GROMACS .gro file of C-alpha atoms in nm:
model
  425
    1MET     CA    1   0.000   0.000   0.000
    2ALA     CA    2   0.132   0.345  -0.092
    3VAL     CA    3   0.225   0.583   0.186
    4ASP     CA    4   0.076   0.929   0.231
    5ILE     CA    5   0.228   1.193   0.004
    6LYS     CA    6   0.380   1.484   0.191
    7PRO     CA    7   0.349   1.808  -0.008
    8ARG     CA    8   0.678   1.958  -0.119
    9MET     CA    9   0.527   2.291  -0.224
   10SER     CA   10   0.200   2.467  -0.302
   11ARG     CA   11   0.064   2.497  -0.655
   12GLU     CA   12   0.156   2.864  -0.652
   13GLU     CA   13   0.522   2.776  -0.584
   14VAL     CA   14   0.549   2.521  -0.865
   15PRO     CA   15   0.652   2.759  -1.147
   16GLU     CA   16   0.936   2.903  -0.941
   17ARG     CA   17   1.065   2.607  -0.739
   18LEU     CA   18   1.002   2.286  -0.936
   19VAL     CA   19   1.262   2.160  -1.187
   20PRO     CA   20   1.160   1.857  -1.396
   21VAL     CA   21   1.453   1.620  -1.462
   22ILE     CA   22   1.361   1.370  -1.734
   23LEU     CA   23   1.567   1.065  -1.830
   24GLY     CA   24   1.558   0.925  -2.185
   25GLY     CA   25   1.522   1.037  -2.542
   26ASP     CA   26   1.188   0.938  -2.693
   27ILE     CA   27   0.849   1.088  -2.772
   28LEU     CA   28   0.731   1.051  -2.412
   29VAL     CA   29   1.014   1.280  -2.300
   30TYR     CA   30   0.893   1.555  -2.530
   31SER     CA   31   0.532   1.493  -2.427
   32LEU     CA   32   0.631   1.537  -2.060
   33MET     CA   33   0.833   1.851  -2.142
   34ARG     CA   34   0.545   1.996  -2.339
   35GLY     CA   35   0.286   1.917  -2.073
   36LEU     CA   36   0.496   2.068  -1.795
   37PHE     CA   37   0.566   2.382  -1.997
   38ASP     CA   38   0.203   2.426  -2.103
   39ALA     CA   39   0.064   2.374  -1.752
   40TYR     CA   40   0.327   2.550  -1.538
   41GLY     CA   41   0.570   2.729  -1.769
   42LEU     CA   42   0.849   2.491  -1.660
   43ARG     CA   43   1.161   2.416  -1.862
   44SER     CA   44   1.290   2.063  -1.809
   45THR     CA   45   1.639   1.923  -1.775
   46VAL     CA   46   1.661   1.623  -2.009
   47ILE     CA   47   1.938   1.365  -1.971
   48ALA     CA   48   1.988   1.112  -2.250
   49SER     CA   49   2.259   0.884  -2.388
   50ALA     CA   50   2.269   1.048  -2.732
   51ASP     CA   51   2.184   1.370  -2.912
   52ILE     CA   52   1.818   1.325  -3.009
   53LYS     CA   53   1.767   1.625  -3.231
   54PHE     CA   54   1.395   1.685  -3.180
   55LEU     CA   55   1.475   1.717  -2.807
   56SER     CA   56   1.811   1.892  -2.805
   57THR     CA   57   1.685   2.168  -3.038
   58SER     CA   58   1.379   2.241  -2.823
   59LYS     CA   59   1.352   2.557  -2.617
   60LEU     CA   60   1.150   2.363  -2.359
   61CYS     CA   61   1.455   2.195  -2.205
   62GLU     CA   62   1.819   2.205  -2.114
   63TYR     CA   63   1.961   1.896  -2.288
   64ARG     CA   64   2.247   1.689  -2.149
   65VAL     CA   65   2.416   1.384  -2.303
   66LEU     CA   66   2.536   1.132  -2.045
   67ASP     CA   67   2.722   0.834  -2.190
   68ARG     CA   68   2.679   0.616  -1.880
   69ILE     CA   69   2.309   0.680  -1.823
   70ASP     CA   70   2.233   0.308  -1.855
   71GLU     CA   71   2.456   0.221  -1.558
   72ASP     CA   72   2.224   0.231  -1.261
   73GLY     CA   73   2.495   0.287  -0.997
   74PHE     CA   74   2.653   0.570  -1.192
   75LEU     CA   75   2.316   0.724  -1.275
   76ALA     CA   76   2.207   0.738  -0.911
   77SER     CA   77   2.535   0.908  -0.811
   78TYR     CA   78   2.501   1.157  -1.095
   79LEU     CA   79   2.144   1.237  -0.992
   80GLU     CA   80   2.258   1.294  -0.634
   81ASP     CA   81   2.493   1.563  -0.766
   82VAL     CA   82   2.211   1.716  -0.971
   83GLY     CA   83   1.986   1.711  -0.664
   84ARG     CA   84   2.242   1.888  -0.446
   85GLU     CA   85   2.286   2.154  -0.714
   86LEU     CA   86   1.909   2.212  -0.725
   87SER     CA   87   1.888   2.224  -0.346
   88CYS     CA   88   2.155   2.495  -0.331
   89GLN     CA   89   1.933   2.700  -0.562
   90GLY     CA   90   1.630   2.651  -0.336
   91LYS     CA   91   1.462   2.423  -0.589
   92VAL     CA   92   1.314   2.071  -0.588
   93GLY     CA   93   1.350   1.822  -0.873
   94LEU     CA   94   1.070   1.617  -1.027
   95LEU     CA   95   1.238   1.299  -1.150
   96LEU     CA   96   1.078   1.124  -1.448
   97GLY     CA   97   1.188   0.851  -1.689
   98SER     CA   98   1.077   0.745  -2.034
   99GLY     CA   99   1.079   0.366  -2.010
  100ASP     CA  100   1.036   0.060  -1.790
  101TRP     CA  101   1.406   0.051  -1.700
  102TYR     CA  102   1.401   0.409  -1.575
  103ALA     CA  103   1.080   0.351  -1.378
  104ARG     CA  104   1.244   0.054  -1.209
  105ILE     CA  105   1.569   0.234  -1.128
  106LEU     CA  106   1.394   0.545  -0.997
  107SER     CA  107   1.156   0.341  -0.783
  108GLU     CA  108   1.448   0.139  -0.646
  109SER     CA  109   1.641   0.462  -0.572
  110LYS     CA  110   1.354   0.647  -0.400
  111GLU     CA  111   1.503   0.644  -0.053
  112ARG     CA  112   1.844   0.749  -0.181
  113LEU     CA  113   1.720   1.037  -0.397
  114SER     CA  114   1.405   1.161  -0.223
  115GLU     CA  115   1.597   1.426  -0.025
  116TRP     CA  116   1.623   1.630  -0.346
  117PHE     CA  117   1.360   1.487  -0.581
  118VAL     CA  118   0.993   1.406  -0.604
  119ILE     CA  119   0.982   1.055  -0.755
  120PRO     CA  120   0.628   0.975  -0.879
  121TYR     CA  121   0.654   0.596  -0.904
  122ILE     CA  122   0.513   0.321  -0.687
  123ASP     CA  123   0.734   0.170  -0.417
  124PHE     CA  124   0.978  -0.088  -0.548
  125PRO     CA  125   0.836  -0.406  -0.386
  126LEU     CA  126   0.502  -0.351  -0.560
  127LEU     CA  127   0.664  -0.246  -0.888
  128ASP     CA  128   0.884  -0.554  -0.885
  129GLU     CA  129   0.586  -0.776  -0.809
  130ILE     CA  130   0.337  -0.663  -1.072
  131THR     CA  131   0.588  -0.617  -1.354
  132GLN     CA  132   0.670  -0.988  -1.332
  133LYS     CA  133   0.422  -1.102  -1.591
  134GLU     CA  134   0.350  -1.432  -1.417
  135ARG     CA  135   0.250  -1.241  -1.100
  136PHE     CA  136   0.048  -0.994  -1.308
  137TYR     CA  137  -0.151  -1.286  -1.447
  138GLU     CA  138  -0.200  -1.434  -1.100
  139ILE     CA  139  -0.361  -1.108  -0.986
  140CYS     CA  140  -0.574  -1.102  -1.301
  141GLU     CA  141  -0.688  -1.455  -1.215
  142GLU     CA  142  -0.782  -1.347  -0.863
  143GLU     CA  143  -0.988  -1.055  -1.000
  144GLY     CA  144  -1.154  -1.245  -1.285
  145ILE     CA  145  -0.961  -1.047  -1.547
  146LEU     CA  146  -0.897  -1.243  -1.865
  147TYR     CA  147  -0.551  -1.281  -2.020
  148PRO     CA  148  -0.395  -1.498  -2.290
  149LYS     CA  149  -0.326  -1.863  -2.207
  150THR     CA  150   0.031  -1.857  -2.084
  151LEU     CA  151   0.327  -2.072  -1.983
  152THR     CA  152   0.658  -1.959  -1.837
  153VAL     CA  153   1.008  -2.103  -1.837
  154ASP     CA  154   1.308  -1.987  -1.633
  155CYS     CA  155   1.591  -1.863  -1.856
  156GLY     CA  156   1.824  -1.851  -1.556
  157ASP     CA  157   1.800  -2.226  -1.502
  158PRO     CA  158   2.052  -2.406  -1.730
  159ASP     CA  159   1.857  -2.732  -1.689
  160ALA     CA  160   1.518  -2.584  -1.772
  161GLN     CA  161   1.325  -2.734  -2.064
  162ILE     CA  162   1.069  -2.546  -2.268
  163GLU     CA  163   0.739  -2.703  -2.369
  164LEU     CA  164   0.740  -2.652  -2.745
  165ASP     CA  165   0.388  -2.771  -2.825
  166ALA     CA  166   0.179  -2.607  -2.552
  167PHE     CA  167  -0.016  -2.397  -2.803
  168PRO     CA  168  -0.071  -2.408  -3.180
  169TYR     CA  169   0.166  -2.188  -3.381
  170PRO     CA  170   0.212  -1.900  -3.422
  171VAL     CA  171   0.273  -1.819  -3.055
  172ILE     CA  172   0.396  -1.506  -2.882
  173ALA     CA  173   0.718  -1.512  -2.679
  174LYS     CA  174   0.842  -1.224  -2.465
  175PRO     CA  175   1.055  -1.165  -2.154
  176SER     CA  176   0.869  -1.145  -1.825
  177ASN     CA  177   1.091  -0.861  -1.704
  178SER     CA  178   1.158  -0.590  -1.962
  179ALA     CA  179   1.396  -0.401  -1.731
  180CYS     CA  180   1.631  -0.702  -1.700
  181TYR     CA  181   1.589  -0.774  -2.072
  182HIS     CA  182   1.719  -0.422  -2.140
  183TYR     CA  183   2.073  -0.551  -2.076
  184ALA     CA  184   2.054  -0.877  -2.274
  185GLU     CA  185   2.242  -0.893  -2.603
  186PHE     CA  186   2.203  -1.168  -2.863
  187PRO     CA  187   2.149  -1.195  -3.241
  188GLY     CA  188   1.793  -1.128  -3.352
  189LYS     CA  189   1.685  -0.963  -3.026
  190LYS     CA  190   1.331  -0.827  -3.045
  191LYS     CA  191   1.099  -0.662  -2.799
  192ILE     CA  192   0.838  -0.933  -2.866
  193PHE     CA  193   0.868  -1.245  -3.081
  194GLU     CA  194   0.595  -1.380  -3.304
  195VAL     CA  195   0.709  -1.741  -3.331
  196GLU     CA  196   0.613  -1.955  -3.629
  197SER     CA  197   0.758  -2.294  -3.530
  198ALA     CA  198   0.890  -2.511  -3.248
  199ASP     CA  199   1.244  -2.484  -3.385
  200GLU     CA  200   1.226  -2.104  -3.376
  201LEU     CA  201   1.098  -2.105  -3.017
  202ALA     CA  202   1.376  -2.343  -2.910
  203THR     CA  203   1.636  -2.114  -3.067
  204ILE     CA  204   1.498  -1.806  -2.889
  205PHE     CA  205   1.506  -1.989  -2.556
  206ARG     CA  206   1.865  -2.107  -2.607
  207ASP     CA  207   1.975  -1.754  -2.701
  208LEU     CA  208   1.813  -1.612  -2.387
  209GLN     CA  209   1.976  -1.877  -2.167
  210ALA     CA  210   2.314  -1.785  -2.313
  211SER     CA  211   2.258  -1.412  -2.255
  212SER     CA  212   2.258  -1.209  -1.935
  213TYR     CA  213   1.879  -1.243  -1.907
  214ASP     CA  214   1.797  -1.467  -1.608
  215ARG     CA  215   1.423  -1.422  -1.562
  216GLU     CA  216   1.128  -1.601  -1.720
  217LEU     CA  217   1.034  -1.628  -2.085
  218ILE     CA  218   0.659  -1.595  -2.136
  219VAL     CA  219   0.501  -1.803  -2.413
  220GLN     CA  220   0.141  -1.720  -2.498
  221ASP     CA  221  -0.145  -1.835  -2.711
  222PHE     CA  222  -0.173  -1.599  -3.009
  223ILE     CA  223  -0.499  -1.403  -3.004
  224PRO     CA  224  -0.611  -1.340  -3.362
  225GLY     CA  225  -0.648  -0.984  -3.484
  226GLY     CA  226  -0.443  -0.702  -3.624
  227ASP     CA  227  -0.309  -0.388  -3.464
  228ASP     CA  228  -0.661  -0.245  -3.441
  229ALA     CA  229  -0.762  -0.517  -3.193
  230MET     CA  230  -0.530  -0.357  -2.935
  231TYR     CA  231  -0.641  -0.102  -2.676
  232SER     CA  232  -0.440   0.126  -2.449
  233ILE     CA  233  -0.583   0.216  -2.108
  234THR     CA  234  -0.418   0.488  -1.900
  235MET     CA  235  -0.512   0.559  -1.539
  236PHE     CA  236  -0.392   0.769  -1.249
  237ALA     CA  237  -0.479   0.633  -0.906
  238VAL     CA  238  -0.440   0.739  -0.544
  239LYS     CA  239  -0.413   0.436  -0.313
  240GLY     CA  240  -0.604   0.228  -0.566
  241ASP     CA  241  -0.877   0.488  -0.624
  242VAL     CA  242  -0.872   0.583  -0.991
  243ARG     CA  243  -0.886   0.961  -1.032
  244LEU     CA  244  -0.820   0.983  -1.407
  245ALA     CA  245  -0.909   0.735  -1.680
  246CYS     CA  246  -0.853   0.749  -2.054
  247ALA     CA  247  -0.847   0.489  -2.328
  248GLY     CA  248  -0.793   0.451  -2.698
  249GLN     CA  249  -0.809   0.193  -2.975
  250VAL     CA  250  -0.480   0.130  -3.148
  251VAL     CA  251  -0.507   0.189  -3.522
  252LEU     CA  252  -0.147   0.099  -3.608
  253GLN     CA  253   0.165  -0.018  -3.424
  254ASP     CA  254   0.533   0.018  -3.501
  255HIS     CA  255   0.665  -0.283  -3.694
  256ASP     CA  256   1.036  -0.221  -3.644
  257PRO     CA  257   1.150  -0.535  -3.455
  258THR     CA  258   1.322  -0.319  -3.190
  259ALA     CA  259   1.002  -0.123  -3.121
  260ILE     CA  260   0.727  -0.364  -3.220
  261GLY     CA  261   0.407  -0.313  -3.026
  262ASN     CA  262   0.453   0.063  -2.974
  263PRO     CA  263   0.136   0.232  -3.103
  264VAL     CA  264   0.196   0.500  -3.365
  265CYS     CA  265  -0.172   0.585  -3.414
  266ILE     CA  266  -0.446   0.573  -3.149
  267VAL     CA  267  -0.809   0.685  -3.174
  268ASP     CA  268  -1.052   0.758  -2.891
  269ALA     CA  269  -1.243   0.459  -2.757
  270TRP     CA  270  -1.406   0.356  -2.431
  271PRO     CA  271  -1.404  -0.024  -2.376
  272GLU     CA  272  -1.619  -0.014  -2.063
  273ILE     CA  273  -1.561  -0.370  -1.944
  274ALA     CA  274  -1.184  -0.346  -1.981
  275ILE     CA  275  -1.178  -0.008  -1.806
  276GLU     CA  276  -1.368  -0.147  -1.507
  277GLN     CA  277  -1.131  -0.443  -1.491
  278ALA     CA  278  -0.828  -0.213  -1.497
  279LYS     CA  279  -0.981  -0.018  -1.208
  280ALA     CA  280  -1.030  -0.344  -1.016
  281PHE     CA  281  -0.663  -0.437  -1.067
  282LEU     CA  282  -0.539  -0.101  -0.934
  283ALA     CA  283  -0.775  -0.118  -0.636
  284LYS     CA  284  -0.653  -0.470  -0.556
  285VAL     CA  285  -0.287  -0.365  -0.528
  286GLY     CA  286  -0.345  -0.018  -0.377
  287TYR     CA  287  -0.176   0.153  -0.673
  288ASP     CA  288  -0.048   0.511  -0.649
  289GLY     CA  289   0.031   0.709  -0.966
  290TYR     CA  290   0.017   0.634  -1.337
  291ALA     CA  291  -0.045   0.290  -1.483
  292ASN     CA  292  -0.086   0.193  -1.846
  293PHE     CA  293  -0.248  -0.135  -1.958
  294ASP     CA  294  -0.206  -0.316  -2.289
  295VAL     CA  295  -0.529  -0.498  -2.376
  296LYS     CA  296  -0.646  -0.694  -2.680
  297TYR     CA  297  -0.999  -0.759  -2.798
  298ASP     CA  298  -1.059  -1.128  -2.867
  299ALA     CA  299  -1.318  -1.157  -3.144
  300ARG     CA  300  -1.354  -1.530  -3.076
  301ASP     CA  301  -1.559  -1.465  -2.761
  302GLY     CA  302  -1.598  -1.086  -2.745
  303SER     CA  303  -1.368  -1.054  -2.442
  304TYR     CA  304  -1.078  -0.825  -2.362
  305ARG     CA  305  -0.748  -0.993  -2.273
  306PHE     CA  306  -0.494  -0.809  -2.056
  307PHE     CA  307  -0.127  -0.843  -2.151
  308GLU     CA  308   0.059  -0.630  -1.896
  309VAL     CA  309   0.069  -0.318  -1.683
  310ASN     CA  310   0.333  -0.049  -1.733
  311THR     CA  311   0.412   0.116  -1.399
  312ARG     CA  312   0.456   0.459  -1.553
  313PRO     CA  313   0.293   0.686  -1.809
  314GLY     CA  314   0.300   0.501  -2.141
  315ARG     CA  315   0.510   0.615  -2.435
  316ASN     CA  316   0.195   0.753  -2.596
  317SER     CA  317   0.044   0.926  -2.291
  318TYR     CA  318   0.000   1.249  -2.484
  319TYR     CA  319  -0.328   1.100  -2.605
  320VAL     CA  320  -0.463   1.175  -2.256
  321THR     CA  321  -0.387   1.542  -2.317
  322LEU     CA  322  -0.559   1.523  -2.655
  323ALA     CA  323  -0.859   1.366  -2.479
  324GLY     CA  324  -0.896   1.672  -2.260
  325VAL     CA  325  -0.667   1.644  -1.953
  326ASN     CA  326  -0.302   1.753  -1.956
  327PHE     CA  327  -0.152   1.425  -1.841
  328VAL     CA  328   0.125   1.580  -1.629
  329GLU     CA  329  -0.117   1.768  -1.402
  330PRO     CA  330  -0.212   1.474  -1.176
  331ILE     CA  331   0.159   1.399  -1.124
  332VAL     CA  332   0.225   1.753  -0.997
  333GLU     CA  333  -0.104   1.782  -0.808
  334HIS     CA  334  -0.053   1.459  -0.614
  335PHE     CA  335   0.318   1.393  -0.579
  336VAL     CA  336   0.443   1.753  -0.561
  337CYS     CA  337   0.154   1.937  -0.396
  338GLY     CA  338   0.010   1.652  -0.189
  339MET     CA  339  -0.340   1.690  -0.333
  340VAL     CA  340  -0.589   1.423  -0.432
  341PRO     CA  341  -0.666   1.503  -0.799
  342PRO     CA  342  -1.031   1.538  -0.898
  343VAL     CA  343  -1.203   1.242  -1.063
  344ARG     CA  344  -1.189   1.287  -1.439
  345GLU     CA  345  -1.266   1.083  -1.748
  346ALA     CA  346  -1.070   1.207  -2.048
  347ARG     CA  347  -1.315   1.128  -2.331
  348LYS     CA  348  -1.278   1.409  -2.582
  349PRO     CA  349  -1.250   1.272  -2.941
  350PHE     CA  350  -0.886   1.250  -3.048
  351LEU     CA  351  -0.647   1.101  -3.298
  352TYR     CA  352  -0.292   1.053  -3.170
  353ALA     CA  353  -0.094   1.023  -3.492
  354CYS     CA  354   0.282   0.972  -3.522
  355VAL     CA  355   0.265   0.875  -3.890
  356PRO     CA  356   0.155   1.058  -4.207
  357PRO     CA  357  -0.186   0.965  -4.352
  358TYR     CA  358  -0.011   0.783  -4.639
  359VAL     CA  359   0.108   0.522  -4.386
  360ILE     CA  360  -0.250   0.472  -4.267
  361LYS     CA  361  -0.375   0.445  -4.624
  362ARG     CA  362  -0.128   0.168  -4.705
  363SER     CA  363  -0.125  -0.015  -4.372
  364VAL     CA  364  -0.481  -0.031  -4.232
  365SER     CA  365  -0.688  -0.311  -4.384
  366ASP     CA  366  -1.026  -0.237  -4.223
  367ALA     CA  367  -1.195  -0.014  -4.481
  368ALA     CA  368  -1.437   0.154  -4.240
  369LEU     CA  369  -1.167   0.227  -3.984
  370LYS     CA  370  -0.932   0.356  -4.253
  371GLU     CA  371  -1.198   0.592  -4.387
  372ARG     CA  372  -1.274   0.720  -4.036
  373ILE     CA  373  -0.908   0.782  -3.954
  374LEU     CA  374  -0.825   0.951  -4.285
  375GLY     CA  375  -1.127   1.173  -4.231
  376MET     CA  376  -0.986   1.279  -3.893
  377TYR     CA  377  -0.658   1.371  -4.062
  378ALA     CA  378  -0.847   1.574  -4.323
  379SER     CA  379  -1.051   1.759  -4.060
  380GLY     CA  380  -0.742   1.850  -3.854
  381VAL     CA  381  -0.819   1.628  -3.554
  382ALA     CA  382  -0.498   1.424  -3.597
  383GLN     CA  383  -0.217   1.551  -3.371
  384PHE     CA  384   0.152   1.456  -3.355
  385PRO     CA  385   0.295   1.545  -3.012
  386LEU     CA  386   0.624   1.675  -3.154
  387PHE     CA  387   0.453   1.931  -3.377
  388ASN     CA  388   0.448   2.240  -3.158
  389ARG     CA  389   0.434   2.578  -3.330
  390HIS     CA  390   0.553   2.744  -3.009
  391ASP     CA  391   0.887   2.563  -3.016
  392THR     CA  392   1.197   2.645  -3.225
  393LEU     CA  393   1.230   2.618  -3.601
  394ALA     CA  394   1.508   2.363  -3.555
  395HIS     CA  395   1.285   2.150  -3.337
  396GLY     CA  396   1.012   2.175  -3.602
  397PHE     CA  397   1.256   2.058  -3.870
  398TRP     CA  398   1.372   1.751  -3.676
  399SER     CA  399   1.016   1.669  -3.575
  400ALA     CA  400   0.917   1.673  -3.942
  401VAL     CA  401   1.211   1.446  -4.025
  402THR     CA  402   1.096   1.203  -3.754
  403TYR     CA  403   0.736   1.214  -3.881
  404TRP     CA  404   0.803   1.169  -4.252
  405ASN     CA  405   1.071   0.907  -4.191
  406GLN     CA  406   0.787   0.675  -4.092
  407ILE     CA  407   0.714   0.618  -4.462
  408PRO     CA  408   1.047   0.447  -4.548
  409LYS     CA  409   1.039   0.276  -4.209
  410PHE     CA  410   0.701   0.113  -4.278
  411ASP     CA  411   0.817   0.031  -4.629
  412ARG     CA  412   1.108  -0.162  -4.482
  413PHE     CA  413   0.935  -0.340  -4.195
  414LEU     CA  414   0.574  -0.390  -4.312
  415TRP     CA  415   0.500  -0.328  -4.678
  416ARG     CA  416   0.795  -0.521  -4.820
  417THR     CA  417   0.688  -0.825  -4.616
  418GLY     CA  418   0.361  -0.835  -4.808
  419GLY     CA  419   0.167  -0.607  -4.576
  420LYS     CA  420   0.134  -0.855  -4.292
  421GLN     CA  421  -0.016  -0.686  -3.987
  422ALA     CA  422  -0.070  -0.905  -3.686
  423SER     CA  423  -0.074  -0.751  -3.342
  424VAL     CA  424   0.145  -0.924  -3.089
  425GLY     CA  425   0.049  -0.723  -2.783
   0.00000   0.00000   0.00000
């Protein structure tokens, strides 16, 4: 159960005393920067491992490149120095990260860093528990929440054997712990594997055993359906009480093997049953802060199947802002100011779109959905979080490069394969 949040400052003090420090270099980082600037006029300090141009050219942040950012011991020491510097200036840091690995490290380092920073992540024992996918599914079972049929095998056990014929092929294989998987290196590494044969599954398991990854491999029954069968549910809770809820139907996902499963286009939707089940999960564990659920609609029985919970704002959380609530506000209200945010449902129509309409035209097979989405582009509803007319010209240039580069990227990873689009969750 989360502990009471002690306010670090009043809302009126936020613009003068709060300094957001954001780790990483993806679209969520810019979405956080933009939300904090729009709501409070705050410029962020962004720390990343490389020069990501659409971030480093932005006027919304001070950008730092830190080569050893992926070393957790070094990172914590570096952040201590940053915290002391802020404290000498009479300021307090708000420490945010852009991925599962950062959420894990920051949660684990709460006690060490909380003298200087507000760290808006759940306590580490709970984070470690529910991000183990086998434990996530156990809780789902307890709450009557459906999930794909699943088996697990321990990659850290050299004598472990994998059951190759548990489900008909194709099957889905993925690491149970994405933070530990972050460090694993082996040929053909993917975020998620869509496995076509027993031989392929055996090879993946052997490669994982030989790598640094020592947690479980999850093997799941493949739920039929394309990208548009996926749903994203985002919630902000206080001690398990959901204060903000938003959801969207995925129109299209990234098909680059290193980023597969990341939505690049999401449209407003409200899957009532799945939303209520997500609320039940958060109430069960006494969750505090942002959680993001990946869910898939199973047309075979009309159910929604839960894949996982991300213990942080999702990469695409800007869709909450498009739906009517600036998604950074509950973070500041609760964790910085000690308030309980008002109950809100973000249900304004939106189209979160990280790809040009040409990509939708070529990639989406459902004719009715394609027509609806292209119409939203034509009417100006579609919004790309990086396109911000209030930012610099250089930022605008690199954002356009990122946006239009999706065309050759989809040509390489989807269209040249014959247009196969099968969501893997």
